[in-house]
Tab-separated table of C-alpha atoms in Angstrom:
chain	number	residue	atom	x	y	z
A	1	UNK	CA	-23.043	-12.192	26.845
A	2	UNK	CA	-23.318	-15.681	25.382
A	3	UNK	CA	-19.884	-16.750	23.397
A	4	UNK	CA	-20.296	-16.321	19.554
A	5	UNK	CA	-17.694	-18.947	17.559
A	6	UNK	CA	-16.362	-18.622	14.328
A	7	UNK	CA	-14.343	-20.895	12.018
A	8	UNK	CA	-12.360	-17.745	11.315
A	9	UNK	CA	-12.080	-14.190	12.599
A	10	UNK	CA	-10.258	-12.003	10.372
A	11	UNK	CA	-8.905	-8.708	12.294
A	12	UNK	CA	-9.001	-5.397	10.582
A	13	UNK	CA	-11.119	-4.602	8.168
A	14	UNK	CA	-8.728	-2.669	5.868
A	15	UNK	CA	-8.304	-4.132	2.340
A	16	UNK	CA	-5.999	-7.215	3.197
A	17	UNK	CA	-8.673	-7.968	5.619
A	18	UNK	CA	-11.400	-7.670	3.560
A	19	UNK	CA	-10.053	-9.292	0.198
A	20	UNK	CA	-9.732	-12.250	2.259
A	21	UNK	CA	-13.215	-12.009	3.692
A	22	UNK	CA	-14.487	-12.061	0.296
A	23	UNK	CA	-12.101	-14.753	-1.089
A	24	UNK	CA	-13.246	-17.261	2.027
A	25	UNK	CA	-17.375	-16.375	1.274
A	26	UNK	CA	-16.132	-16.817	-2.738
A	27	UNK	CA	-14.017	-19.863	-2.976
A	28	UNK	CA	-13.955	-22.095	0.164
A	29	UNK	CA	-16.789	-24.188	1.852
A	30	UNK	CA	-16.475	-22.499	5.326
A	31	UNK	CA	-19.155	-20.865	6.889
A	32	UNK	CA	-19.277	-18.899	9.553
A	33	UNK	CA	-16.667	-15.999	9.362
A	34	UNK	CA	-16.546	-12.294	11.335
A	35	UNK	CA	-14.398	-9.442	10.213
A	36	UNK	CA	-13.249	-7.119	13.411
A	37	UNK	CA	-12.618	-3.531	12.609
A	38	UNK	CA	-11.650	-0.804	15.598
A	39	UNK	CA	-13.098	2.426	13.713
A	40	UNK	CA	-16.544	3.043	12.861
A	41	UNK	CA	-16.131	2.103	9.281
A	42	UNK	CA	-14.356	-0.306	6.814
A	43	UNK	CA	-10.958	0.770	5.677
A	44	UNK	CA	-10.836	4.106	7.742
A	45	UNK	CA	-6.836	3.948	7.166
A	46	UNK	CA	-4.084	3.277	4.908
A	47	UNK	CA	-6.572	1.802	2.704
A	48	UNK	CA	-8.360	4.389	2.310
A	49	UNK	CA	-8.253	6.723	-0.631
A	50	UNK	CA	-6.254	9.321	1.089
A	51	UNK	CA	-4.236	7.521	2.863
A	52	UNK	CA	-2.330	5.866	0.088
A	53	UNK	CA	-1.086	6.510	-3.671
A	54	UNK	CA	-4.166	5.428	-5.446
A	55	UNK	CA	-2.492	3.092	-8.012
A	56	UNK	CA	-2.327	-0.140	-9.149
A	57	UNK	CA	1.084	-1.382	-9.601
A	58	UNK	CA	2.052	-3.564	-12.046
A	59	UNK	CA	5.590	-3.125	-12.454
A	60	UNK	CA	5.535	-1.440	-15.408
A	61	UNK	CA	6.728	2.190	-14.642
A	62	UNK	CA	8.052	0.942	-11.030
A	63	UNK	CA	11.772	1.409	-11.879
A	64	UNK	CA	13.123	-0.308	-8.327
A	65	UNK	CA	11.407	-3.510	-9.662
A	66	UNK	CA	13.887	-6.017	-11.478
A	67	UNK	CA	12.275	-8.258	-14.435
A	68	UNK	CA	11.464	-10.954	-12.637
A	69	UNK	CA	9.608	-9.301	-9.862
A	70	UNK	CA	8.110	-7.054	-12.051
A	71	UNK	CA	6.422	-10.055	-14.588
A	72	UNK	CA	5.192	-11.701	-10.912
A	73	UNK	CA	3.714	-8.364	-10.055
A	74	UNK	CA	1.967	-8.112	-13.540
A	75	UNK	CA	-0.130	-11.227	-12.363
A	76	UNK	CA	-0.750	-10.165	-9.282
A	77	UNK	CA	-2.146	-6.743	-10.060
A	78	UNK	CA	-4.629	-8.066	-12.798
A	79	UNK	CA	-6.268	-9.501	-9.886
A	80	UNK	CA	-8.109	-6.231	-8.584
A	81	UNK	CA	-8.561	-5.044	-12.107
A	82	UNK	CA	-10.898	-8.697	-12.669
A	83	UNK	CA	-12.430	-8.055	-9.763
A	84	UNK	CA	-13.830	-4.338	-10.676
A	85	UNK	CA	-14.752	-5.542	-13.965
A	86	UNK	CA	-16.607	-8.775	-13.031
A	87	UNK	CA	-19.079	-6.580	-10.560
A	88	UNK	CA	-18.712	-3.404	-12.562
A	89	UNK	CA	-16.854	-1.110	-10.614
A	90	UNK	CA	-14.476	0.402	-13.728
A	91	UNK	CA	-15.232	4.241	-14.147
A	92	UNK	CA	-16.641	4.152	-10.211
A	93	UNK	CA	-13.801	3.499	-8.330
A	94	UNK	CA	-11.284	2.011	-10.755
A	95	UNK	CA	-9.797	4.220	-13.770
A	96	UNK	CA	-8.014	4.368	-16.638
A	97	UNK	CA	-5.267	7.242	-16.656
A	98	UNK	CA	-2.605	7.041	-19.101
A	99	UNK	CA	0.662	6.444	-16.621
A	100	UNK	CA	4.205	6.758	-17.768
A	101	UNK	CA	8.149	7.083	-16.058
A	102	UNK	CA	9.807	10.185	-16.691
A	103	UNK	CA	13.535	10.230	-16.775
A	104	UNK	CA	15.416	13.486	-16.395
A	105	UNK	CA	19.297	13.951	-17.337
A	106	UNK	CA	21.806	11.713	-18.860
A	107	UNK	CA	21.953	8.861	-16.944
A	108	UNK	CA	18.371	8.895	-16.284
A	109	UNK	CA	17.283	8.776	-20.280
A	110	UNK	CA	20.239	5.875	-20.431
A	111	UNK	CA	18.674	3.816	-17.679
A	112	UNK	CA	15.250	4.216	-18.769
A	113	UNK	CA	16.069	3.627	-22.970
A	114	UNK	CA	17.932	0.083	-21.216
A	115	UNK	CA	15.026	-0.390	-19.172
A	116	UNK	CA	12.447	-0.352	-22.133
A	117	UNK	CA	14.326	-2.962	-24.112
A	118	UNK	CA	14.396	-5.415	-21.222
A	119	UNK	CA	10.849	-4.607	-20.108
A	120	UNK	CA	9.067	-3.854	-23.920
A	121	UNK	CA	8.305	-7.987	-24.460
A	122	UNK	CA	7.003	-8.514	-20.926
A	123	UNK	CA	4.726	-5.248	-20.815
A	124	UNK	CA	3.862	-4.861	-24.860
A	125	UNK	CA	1.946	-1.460	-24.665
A	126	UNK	CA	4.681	-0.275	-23.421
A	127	UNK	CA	6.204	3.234	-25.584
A	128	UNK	CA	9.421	5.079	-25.473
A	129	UNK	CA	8.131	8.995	-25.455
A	130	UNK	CA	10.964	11.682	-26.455
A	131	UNK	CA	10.562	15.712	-25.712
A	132	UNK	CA	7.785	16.122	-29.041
A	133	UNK	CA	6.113	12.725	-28.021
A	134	UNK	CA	6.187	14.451	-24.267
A	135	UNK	CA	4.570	18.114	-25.711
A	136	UNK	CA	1.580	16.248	-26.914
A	137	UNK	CA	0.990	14.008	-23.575
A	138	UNK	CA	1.971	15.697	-20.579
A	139	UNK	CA	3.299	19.103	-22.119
A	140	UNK	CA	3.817	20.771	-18.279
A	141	UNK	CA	6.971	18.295	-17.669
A	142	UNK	CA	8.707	19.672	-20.818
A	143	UNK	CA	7.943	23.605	-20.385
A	144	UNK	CA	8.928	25.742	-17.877
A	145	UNK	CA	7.470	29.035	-16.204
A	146	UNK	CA	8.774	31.092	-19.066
A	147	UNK	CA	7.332	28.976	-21.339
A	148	UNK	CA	10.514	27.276	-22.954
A	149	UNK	CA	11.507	23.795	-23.114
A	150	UNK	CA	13.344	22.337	-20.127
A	151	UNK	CA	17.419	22.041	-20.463
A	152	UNK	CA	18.253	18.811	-19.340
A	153	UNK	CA	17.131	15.404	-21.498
A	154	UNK	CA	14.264	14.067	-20.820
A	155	UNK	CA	12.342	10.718	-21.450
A	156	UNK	CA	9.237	8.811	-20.190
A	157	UNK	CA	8.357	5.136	-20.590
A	158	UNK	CA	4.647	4.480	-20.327
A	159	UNK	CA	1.232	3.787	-22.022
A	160	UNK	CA	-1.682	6.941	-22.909
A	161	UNK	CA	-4.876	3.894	-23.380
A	162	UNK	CA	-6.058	0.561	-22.479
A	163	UNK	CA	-4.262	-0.072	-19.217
A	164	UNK	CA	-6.328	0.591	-15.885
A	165	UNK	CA	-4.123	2.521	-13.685
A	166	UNK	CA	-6.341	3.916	-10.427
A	167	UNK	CA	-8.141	2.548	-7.726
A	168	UNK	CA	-10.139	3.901	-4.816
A	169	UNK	CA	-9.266	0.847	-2.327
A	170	UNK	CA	-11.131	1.869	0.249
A	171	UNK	CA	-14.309	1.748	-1.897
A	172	UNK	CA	-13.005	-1.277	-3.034
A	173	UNK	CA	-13.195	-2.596	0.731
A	174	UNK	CA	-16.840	-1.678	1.035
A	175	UNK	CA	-17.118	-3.887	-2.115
A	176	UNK	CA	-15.584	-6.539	-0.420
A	177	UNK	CA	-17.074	-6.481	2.530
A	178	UNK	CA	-20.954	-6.539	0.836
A	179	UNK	CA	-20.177	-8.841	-2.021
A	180	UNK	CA	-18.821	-11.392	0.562
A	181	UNK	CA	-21.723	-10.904	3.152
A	182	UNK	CA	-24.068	-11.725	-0.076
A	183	UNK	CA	-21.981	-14.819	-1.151
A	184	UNK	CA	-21.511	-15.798	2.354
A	185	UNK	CA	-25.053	-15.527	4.025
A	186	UNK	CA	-25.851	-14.500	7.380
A	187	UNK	CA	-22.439	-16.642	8.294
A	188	UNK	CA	-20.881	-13.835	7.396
A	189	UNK	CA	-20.111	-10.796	10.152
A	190	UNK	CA	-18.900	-8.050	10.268
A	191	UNK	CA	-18.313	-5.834	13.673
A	192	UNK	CA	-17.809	-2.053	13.349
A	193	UNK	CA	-16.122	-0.062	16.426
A	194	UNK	CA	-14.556	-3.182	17.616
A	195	UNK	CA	-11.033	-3.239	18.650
A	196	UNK	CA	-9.481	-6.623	19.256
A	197	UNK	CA	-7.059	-5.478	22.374
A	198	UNK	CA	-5.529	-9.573	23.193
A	199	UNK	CA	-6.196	-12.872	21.672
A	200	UNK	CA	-5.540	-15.701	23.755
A	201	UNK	CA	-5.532	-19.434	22.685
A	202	UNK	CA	-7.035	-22.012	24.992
A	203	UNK	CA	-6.684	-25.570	24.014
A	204	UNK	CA	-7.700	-25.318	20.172
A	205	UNK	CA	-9.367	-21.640	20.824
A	206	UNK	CA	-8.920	-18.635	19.975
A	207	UNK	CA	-10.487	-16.085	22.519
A	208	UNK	CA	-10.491	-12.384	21.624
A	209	UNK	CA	-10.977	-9.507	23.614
A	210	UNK	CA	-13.102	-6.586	21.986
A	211	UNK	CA	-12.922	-2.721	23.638
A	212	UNK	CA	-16.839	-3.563	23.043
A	213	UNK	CA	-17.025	-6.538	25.383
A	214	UNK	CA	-17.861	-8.352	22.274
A	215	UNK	CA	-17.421	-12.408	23.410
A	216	UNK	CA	-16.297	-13.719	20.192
A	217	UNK	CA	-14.062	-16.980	19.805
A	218	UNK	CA	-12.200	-18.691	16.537
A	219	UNK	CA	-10.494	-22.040	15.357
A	220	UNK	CA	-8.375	-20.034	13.531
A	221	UNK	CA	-7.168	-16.105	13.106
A	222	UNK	CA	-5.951	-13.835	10.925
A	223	UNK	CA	-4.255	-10.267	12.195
A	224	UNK	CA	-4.815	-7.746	9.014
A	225	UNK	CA	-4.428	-4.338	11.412
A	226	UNK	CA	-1.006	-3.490	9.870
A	227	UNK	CA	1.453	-1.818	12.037
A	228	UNK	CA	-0.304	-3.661	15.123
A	229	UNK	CA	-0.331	-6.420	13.645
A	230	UNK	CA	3.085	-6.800	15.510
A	231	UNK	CA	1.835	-5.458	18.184
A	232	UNK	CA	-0.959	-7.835	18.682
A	233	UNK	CA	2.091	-10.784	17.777
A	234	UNK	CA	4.467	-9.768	20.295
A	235	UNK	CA	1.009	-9.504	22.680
A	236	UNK	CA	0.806	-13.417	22.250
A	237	UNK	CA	5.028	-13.954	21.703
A	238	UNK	CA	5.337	-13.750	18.372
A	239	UNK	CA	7.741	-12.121	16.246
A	240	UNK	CA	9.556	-10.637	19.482
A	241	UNK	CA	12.914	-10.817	16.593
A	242	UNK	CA	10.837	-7.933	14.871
A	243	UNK	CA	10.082	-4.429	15.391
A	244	UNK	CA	8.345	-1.848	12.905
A	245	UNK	CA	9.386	1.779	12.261
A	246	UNK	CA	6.356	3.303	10.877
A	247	UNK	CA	7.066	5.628	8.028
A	248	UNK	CA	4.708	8.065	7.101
A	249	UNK	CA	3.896	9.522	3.639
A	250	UNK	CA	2.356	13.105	2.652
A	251	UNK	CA	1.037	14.739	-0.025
A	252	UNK	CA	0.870	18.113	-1.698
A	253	UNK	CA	-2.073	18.843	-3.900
A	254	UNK	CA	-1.912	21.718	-6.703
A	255	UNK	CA	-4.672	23.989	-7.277
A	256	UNK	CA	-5.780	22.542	-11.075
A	257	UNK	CA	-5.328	19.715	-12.883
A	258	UNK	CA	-1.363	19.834	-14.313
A	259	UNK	CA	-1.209	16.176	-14.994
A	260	UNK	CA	-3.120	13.815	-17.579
A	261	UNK	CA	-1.751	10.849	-15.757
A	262	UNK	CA	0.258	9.140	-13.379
A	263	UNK	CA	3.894	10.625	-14.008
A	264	UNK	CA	6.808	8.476	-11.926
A	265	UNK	CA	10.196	9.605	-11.355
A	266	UNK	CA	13.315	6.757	-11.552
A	267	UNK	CA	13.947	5.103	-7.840
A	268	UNK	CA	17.074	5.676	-6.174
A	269	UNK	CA	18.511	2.137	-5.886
A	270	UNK	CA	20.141	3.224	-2.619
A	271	UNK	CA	16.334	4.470	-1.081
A	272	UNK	CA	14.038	2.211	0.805
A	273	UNK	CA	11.378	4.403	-0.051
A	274	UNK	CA	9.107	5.212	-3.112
A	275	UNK	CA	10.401	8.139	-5.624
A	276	UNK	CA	8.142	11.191	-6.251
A	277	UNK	CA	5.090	10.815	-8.406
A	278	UNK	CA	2.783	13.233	-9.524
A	279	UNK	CA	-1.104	11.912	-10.939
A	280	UNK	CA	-4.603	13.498	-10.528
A	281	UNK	CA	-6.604	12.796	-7.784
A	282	UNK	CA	-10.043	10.912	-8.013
A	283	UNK	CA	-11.454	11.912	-4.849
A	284	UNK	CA	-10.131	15.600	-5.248
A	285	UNK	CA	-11.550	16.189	-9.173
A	286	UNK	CA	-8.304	15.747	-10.717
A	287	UNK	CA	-6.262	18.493	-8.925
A	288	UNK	CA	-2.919	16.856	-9.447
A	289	UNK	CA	-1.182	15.471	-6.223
A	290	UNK	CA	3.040	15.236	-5.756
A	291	UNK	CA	3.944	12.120	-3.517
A	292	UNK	CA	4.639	10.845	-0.911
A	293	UNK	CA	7.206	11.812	1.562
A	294	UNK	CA	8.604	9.545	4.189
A	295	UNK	CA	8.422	11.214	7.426
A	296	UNK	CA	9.153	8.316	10.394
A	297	UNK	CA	6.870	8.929	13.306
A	298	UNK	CA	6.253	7.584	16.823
A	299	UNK	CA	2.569	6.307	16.433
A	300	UNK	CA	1.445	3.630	14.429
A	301	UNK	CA	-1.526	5.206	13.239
A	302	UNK	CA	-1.858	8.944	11.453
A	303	UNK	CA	-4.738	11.304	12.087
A	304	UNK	CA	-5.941	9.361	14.976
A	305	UNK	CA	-4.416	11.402	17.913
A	306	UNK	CA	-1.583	9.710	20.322
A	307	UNK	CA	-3.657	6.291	20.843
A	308	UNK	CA	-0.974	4.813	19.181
A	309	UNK	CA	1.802	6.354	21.068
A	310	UNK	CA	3.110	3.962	23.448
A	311	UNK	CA	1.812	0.832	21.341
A	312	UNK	CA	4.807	2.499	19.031
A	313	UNK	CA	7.427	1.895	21.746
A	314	UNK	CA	5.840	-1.254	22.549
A	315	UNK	CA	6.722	-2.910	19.002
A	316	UNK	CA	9.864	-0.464	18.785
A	317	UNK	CA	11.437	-3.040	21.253
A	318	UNK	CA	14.552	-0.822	21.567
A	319	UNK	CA	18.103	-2.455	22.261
A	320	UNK	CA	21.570	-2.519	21.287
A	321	UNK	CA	20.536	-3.908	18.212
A	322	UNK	CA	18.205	-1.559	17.366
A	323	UNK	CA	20.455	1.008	18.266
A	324	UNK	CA	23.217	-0.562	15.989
A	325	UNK	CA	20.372	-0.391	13.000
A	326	UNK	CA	19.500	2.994	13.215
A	327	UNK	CA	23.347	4.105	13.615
A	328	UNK	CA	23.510	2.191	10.128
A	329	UNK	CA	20.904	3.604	8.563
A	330	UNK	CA	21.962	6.942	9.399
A	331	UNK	CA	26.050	6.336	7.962
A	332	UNK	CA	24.393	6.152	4.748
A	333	UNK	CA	24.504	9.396	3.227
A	334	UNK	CA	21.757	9.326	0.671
A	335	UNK	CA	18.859	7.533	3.446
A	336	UNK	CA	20.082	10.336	6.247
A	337	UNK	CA	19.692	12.851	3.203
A	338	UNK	CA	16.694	11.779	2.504
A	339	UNK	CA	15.092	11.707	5.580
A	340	UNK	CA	16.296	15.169	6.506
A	341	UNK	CA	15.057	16.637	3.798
A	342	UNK	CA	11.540	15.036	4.210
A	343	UNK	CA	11.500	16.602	7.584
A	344	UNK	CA	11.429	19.532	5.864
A	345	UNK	CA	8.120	18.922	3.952
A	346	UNK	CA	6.302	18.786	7.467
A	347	UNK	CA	7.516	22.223	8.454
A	348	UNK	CA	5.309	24.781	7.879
A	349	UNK	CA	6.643	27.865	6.359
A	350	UNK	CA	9.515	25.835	5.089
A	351	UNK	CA	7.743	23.008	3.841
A	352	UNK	CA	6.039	24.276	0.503
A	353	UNK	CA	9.279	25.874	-0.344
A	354	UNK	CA	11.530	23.110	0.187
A	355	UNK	CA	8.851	20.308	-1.511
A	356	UNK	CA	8.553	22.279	-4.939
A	357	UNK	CA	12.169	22.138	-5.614
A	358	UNK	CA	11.909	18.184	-5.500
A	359	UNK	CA	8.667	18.442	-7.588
A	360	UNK	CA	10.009	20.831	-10.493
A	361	UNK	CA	11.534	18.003	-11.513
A	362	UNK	CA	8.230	16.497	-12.848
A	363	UNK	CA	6.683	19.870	-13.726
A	364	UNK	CA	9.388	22.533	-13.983
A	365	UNK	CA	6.984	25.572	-14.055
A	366	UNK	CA	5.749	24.654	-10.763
A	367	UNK	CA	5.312	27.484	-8.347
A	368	UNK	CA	5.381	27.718	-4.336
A	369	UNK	CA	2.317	29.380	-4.797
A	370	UNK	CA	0.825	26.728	-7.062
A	371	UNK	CA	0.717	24.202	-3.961
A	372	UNK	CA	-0.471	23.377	-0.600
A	373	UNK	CA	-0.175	20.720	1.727
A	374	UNK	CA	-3.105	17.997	1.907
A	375	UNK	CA	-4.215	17.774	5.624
A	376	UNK	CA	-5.995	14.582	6.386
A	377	UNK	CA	-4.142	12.353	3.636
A	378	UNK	CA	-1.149	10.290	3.865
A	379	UNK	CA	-0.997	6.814	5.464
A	380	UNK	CA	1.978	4.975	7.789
A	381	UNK	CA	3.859	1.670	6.101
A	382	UNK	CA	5.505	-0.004	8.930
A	383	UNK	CA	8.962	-0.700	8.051
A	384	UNK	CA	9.842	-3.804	9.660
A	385	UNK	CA	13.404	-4.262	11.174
A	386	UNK	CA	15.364	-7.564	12.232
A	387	UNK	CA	17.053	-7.670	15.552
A	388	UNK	CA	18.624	-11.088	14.196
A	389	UNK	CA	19.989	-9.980	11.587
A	390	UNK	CA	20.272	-6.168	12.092
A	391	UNK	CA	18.403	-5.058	8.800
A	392	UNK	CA	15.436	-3.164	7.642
A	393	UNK	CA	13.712	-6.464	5.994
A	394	UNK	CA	11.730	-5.157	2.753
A	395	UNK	CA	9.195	-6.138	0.707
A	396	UNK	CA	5.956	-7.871	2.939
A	397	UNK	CA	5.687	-8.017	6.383
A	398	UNK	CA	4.265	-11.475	8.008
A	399	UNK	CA	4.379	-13.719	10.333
A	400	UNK	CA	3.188	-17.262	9.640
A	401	UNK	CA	2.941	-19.702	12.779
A	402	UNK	CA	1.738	-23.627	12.663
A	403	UNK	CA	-1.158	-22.381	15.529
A	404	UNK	CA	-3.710	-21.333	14.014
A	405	UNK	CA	-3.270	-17.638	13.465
A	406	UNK	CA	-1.208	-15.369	10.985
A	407	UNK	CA	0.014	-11.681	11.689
A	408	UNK	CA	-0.278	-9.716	8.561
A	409	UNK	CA	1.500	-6.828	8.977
A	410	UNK	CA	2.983	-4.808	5.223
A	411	UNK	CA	1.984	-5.898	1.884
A	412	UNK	CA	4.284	-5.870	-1.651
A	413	UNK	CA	3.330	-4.238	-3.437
A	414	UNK	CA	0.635	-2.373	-1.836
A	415	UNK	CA	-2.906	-2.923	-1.761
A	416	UNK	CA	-2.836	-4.603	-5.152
A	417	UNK	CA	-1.216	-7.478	-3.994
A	418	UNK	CA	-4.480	-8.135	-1.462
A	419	UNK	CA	-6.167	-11.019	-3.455
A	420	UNK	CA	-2.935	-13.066	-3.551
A	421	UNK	CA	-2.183	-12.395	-0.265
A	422	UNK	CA	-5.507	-13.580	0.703
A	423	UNK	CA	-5.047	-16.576	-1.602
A	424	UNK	CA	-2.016	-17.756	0.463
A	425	UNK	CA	-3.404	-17.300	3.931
A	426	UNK	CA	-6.564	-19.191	2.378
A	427	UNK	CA	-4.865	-22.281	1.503
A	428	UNK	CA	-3.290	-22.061	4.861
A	429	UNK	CA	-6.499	-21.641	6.705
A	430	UNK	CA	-8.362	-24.762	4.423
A	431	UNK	CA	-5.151	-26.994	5.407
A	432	UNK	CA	-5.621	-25.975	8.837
A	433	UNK	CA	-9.078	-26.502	9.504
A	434	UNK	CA	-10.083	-29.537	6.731
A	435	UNK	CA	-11.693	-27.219	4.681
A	436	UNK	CA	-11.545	-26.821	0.740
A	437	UNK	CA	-10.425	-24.146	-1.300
A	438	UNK	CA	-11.486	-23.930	-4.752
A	439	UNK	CA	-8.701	-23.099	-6.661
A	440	UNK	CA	-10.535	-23.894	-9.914
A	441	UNK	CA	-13.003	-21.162	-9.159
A	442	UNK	CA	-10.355	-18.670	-8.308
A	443	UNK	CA	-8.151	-19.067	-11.201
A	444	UNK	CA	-11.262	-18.859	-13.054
A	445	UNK	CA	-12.191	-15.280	-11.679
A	446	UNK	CA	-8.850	-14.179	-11.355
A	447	UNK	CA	-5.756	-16.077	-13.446
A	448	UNK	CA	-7.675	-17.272	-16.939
């Protein structure tokens, strides 16, 4: 098979992958450019719409977010919203719910009433909703079964208009992928059913090998396949200071809509992991879904059988120092808490039992019966860990190098951070090979 070279080779074709396929066809001057994705279509994974939270994160309701990371975030995550309203994707895959934070007891309503007068100049729209505010917006987080109003104080901070909330990023990566094949030209590739298994650089080249036999060759790579991301690093000696625990999140749907918009919960400051939400689905009609555990797992991928078993162990890289992490981890009594309790939610018989009692604290008329586990969503967020210095790292996961090739492994926040992430391995890539970005242009379709 004759050797096909690109400038750049971008693998995974999730929506890191594919924001930066588009952003290289949109704002630099190089031309010839493949995307490599394993499955048989574009964003088969986390980035798909089940197999992640569905929102756009700006910071505003995210109560673990401190001011200043919260007014960077608000940047960032107008980024995706330009996007879907430059090629007129609002009301297809990206919506406007009304979203608020819901705070529940006394030191709850304190933190949240602080939070709002900190947070009201940086995020205007921004409202302060008591109990009668609360009967009119969401009215099933005030009543319960019997159809009285809920004991304990409550208050939300949030927005009812204006303010896209929702996105369907795995649409989004079909966008991507088709808007940058039209910008781009025939230059631009992309390979379906093609998983990169090494990469090897020779002299100035990049050689990949494809489960395909695909004969494909870069000056310069990009690793956007998430949890193997490392795995693909430590493949080639990088990052051997790393290892990922993947944590995986599930979610329970309700039989009817019971929520009018996204409803968040206050973060335990002592938790690694997000707190409860509850928000209707747009791929399930609205049905409201509760979310998302943290279950850790031994594969890097969900739903996809053991394949990534023993590529699990591979990036575990288990030693004394890993040892000494988990042992840490597990002193702290809220994290083992936590994570004993969302072993529950995978056991059937107990699960539904055990998950409503965390979820009656959005809606407290919520049944067992009103509930069932959602088979076939849920993603993994690999957790990276430092052997160096013995702690869960949070926040994105990356590893830059001075070779010619980047290891993408967990964005911050999420998927709505993927055009700025692409931004900053652009500038990397155009400084590598003599190429220009056009940072006019971008600011253009994405800052002004």
């Amino acid at each position: 098979m004759q050797q096909k070279h690109f400038d750049v080779v971008i693998v995974g074709a999730g929506i890191t992958g594919t924001a930066l396929f588009y952003e290289l066809a949109a704002f630099s001057d190089i031309k010839k450019v493949a995307i490599l994705e394993k499955y048989e279509g574009v964003a088969t994974l986390n980035s798909n719409g089940k197999g992640n939270s569905q929102t756009i994160h700006f910071g505003d309701i995210e109560t673990n977010y401190t001011l200043q990371k919260a007014q960077k975030v608000s940047k960032i995550a107008n980024m995706p919203v330009k996007y879907a309203l430059k090629y007129g994707y609002n009301e297809k895959f990206m919506f406007s719910h009304q979203k608020m934070t819901l705070g529940v007891g006394e030191d709850e309503v304190c933190k949240l009433k602080d939070r709002y007068e900190i947070f009201k100049q940086t995020y205007p729209y921004l409202e302060l909703y008591g109990k009668d505010e609360l009967k009119q917006i969401e009215p099933n987080v005030v009543f319960d079964e019997r159809g009285n109003e809920r004991k304990e104080d409550i208050i939300a901070i949030g927005t009812t208009k204006g303010q896209y909330t929702t996105m369907d990023f795995g649409a989004m990566s079909d966008s991507l992928v088709k808007n940058a094949k039209d910008l781009g030209g025939d230059g631009f590739e992309l390979y379906l059913n093609c998983n990169v298994q090494e990469i090897k650089k020779i002299g100035d080249t990049f050689y990949l090998k494809t489960s395909d036999n695909q004969s494909i060759s870069a000056s310069y790579v990009v690793v956007d396949a998430g949890a193997h991301s490392l795995y693909l690093a430590h493949k080639m000696g990088y990052g051997l200071e790393l290892s990922t625990l993947p944590v995986a999140g599930s979610f329970y749907f309700t039989k009817k809509r019971l929520l009018n918009g996204k409803v968040y919960m206050v973060q335990n400051d002592k938790l690694p992991f997000a707190a409860l939400h509850g928000d209707p689905d747009i791929l399930m009609d609205g049905c409201t879904r509760f979310g998302p555990t943290a279950l850790m797992i031994p594969k890097l991928e969900r739903y996809r059988g053991l394949s990534s078993f023993f590529d699990f162990f591979s990036t575990l890289r288990l030693d004394t120092s890993m040892f000494k992490i988990l042992k840490d981890l597990l002193s702290q009594d809220d994290i083992r808490n936590y994570m004993l309790r969302n072993f529950l939610f995978e056991i059937p018989l107990l699960n539904k039992k055990e998950f409503v009692k965390d979820a009656k604290k959005i809606i407290p008329s919520l049944k067992e019966s009103d509930i069932y586990y959602a088979h076939g969503f849920g993603g993994v967020r690999p957790q990276v860990i430092n052997h160096n210095t013995c702690k869960l790292e949070l926040g994105e996961g990356k590893i830059k190098t001075d070779d010619g090739i980047i290891f993408n492994m967990t964005p911050s926040p999420g998927a709505t951070s993927c055009f700025e992430n692409a931004r900053c391995d652009l500038v990397g890539i155009c400084d590598f090979l003599g190429k220009t970005f056009d940072e006019e242009k971008f600011k253009a379709e994405f800052i002004d």
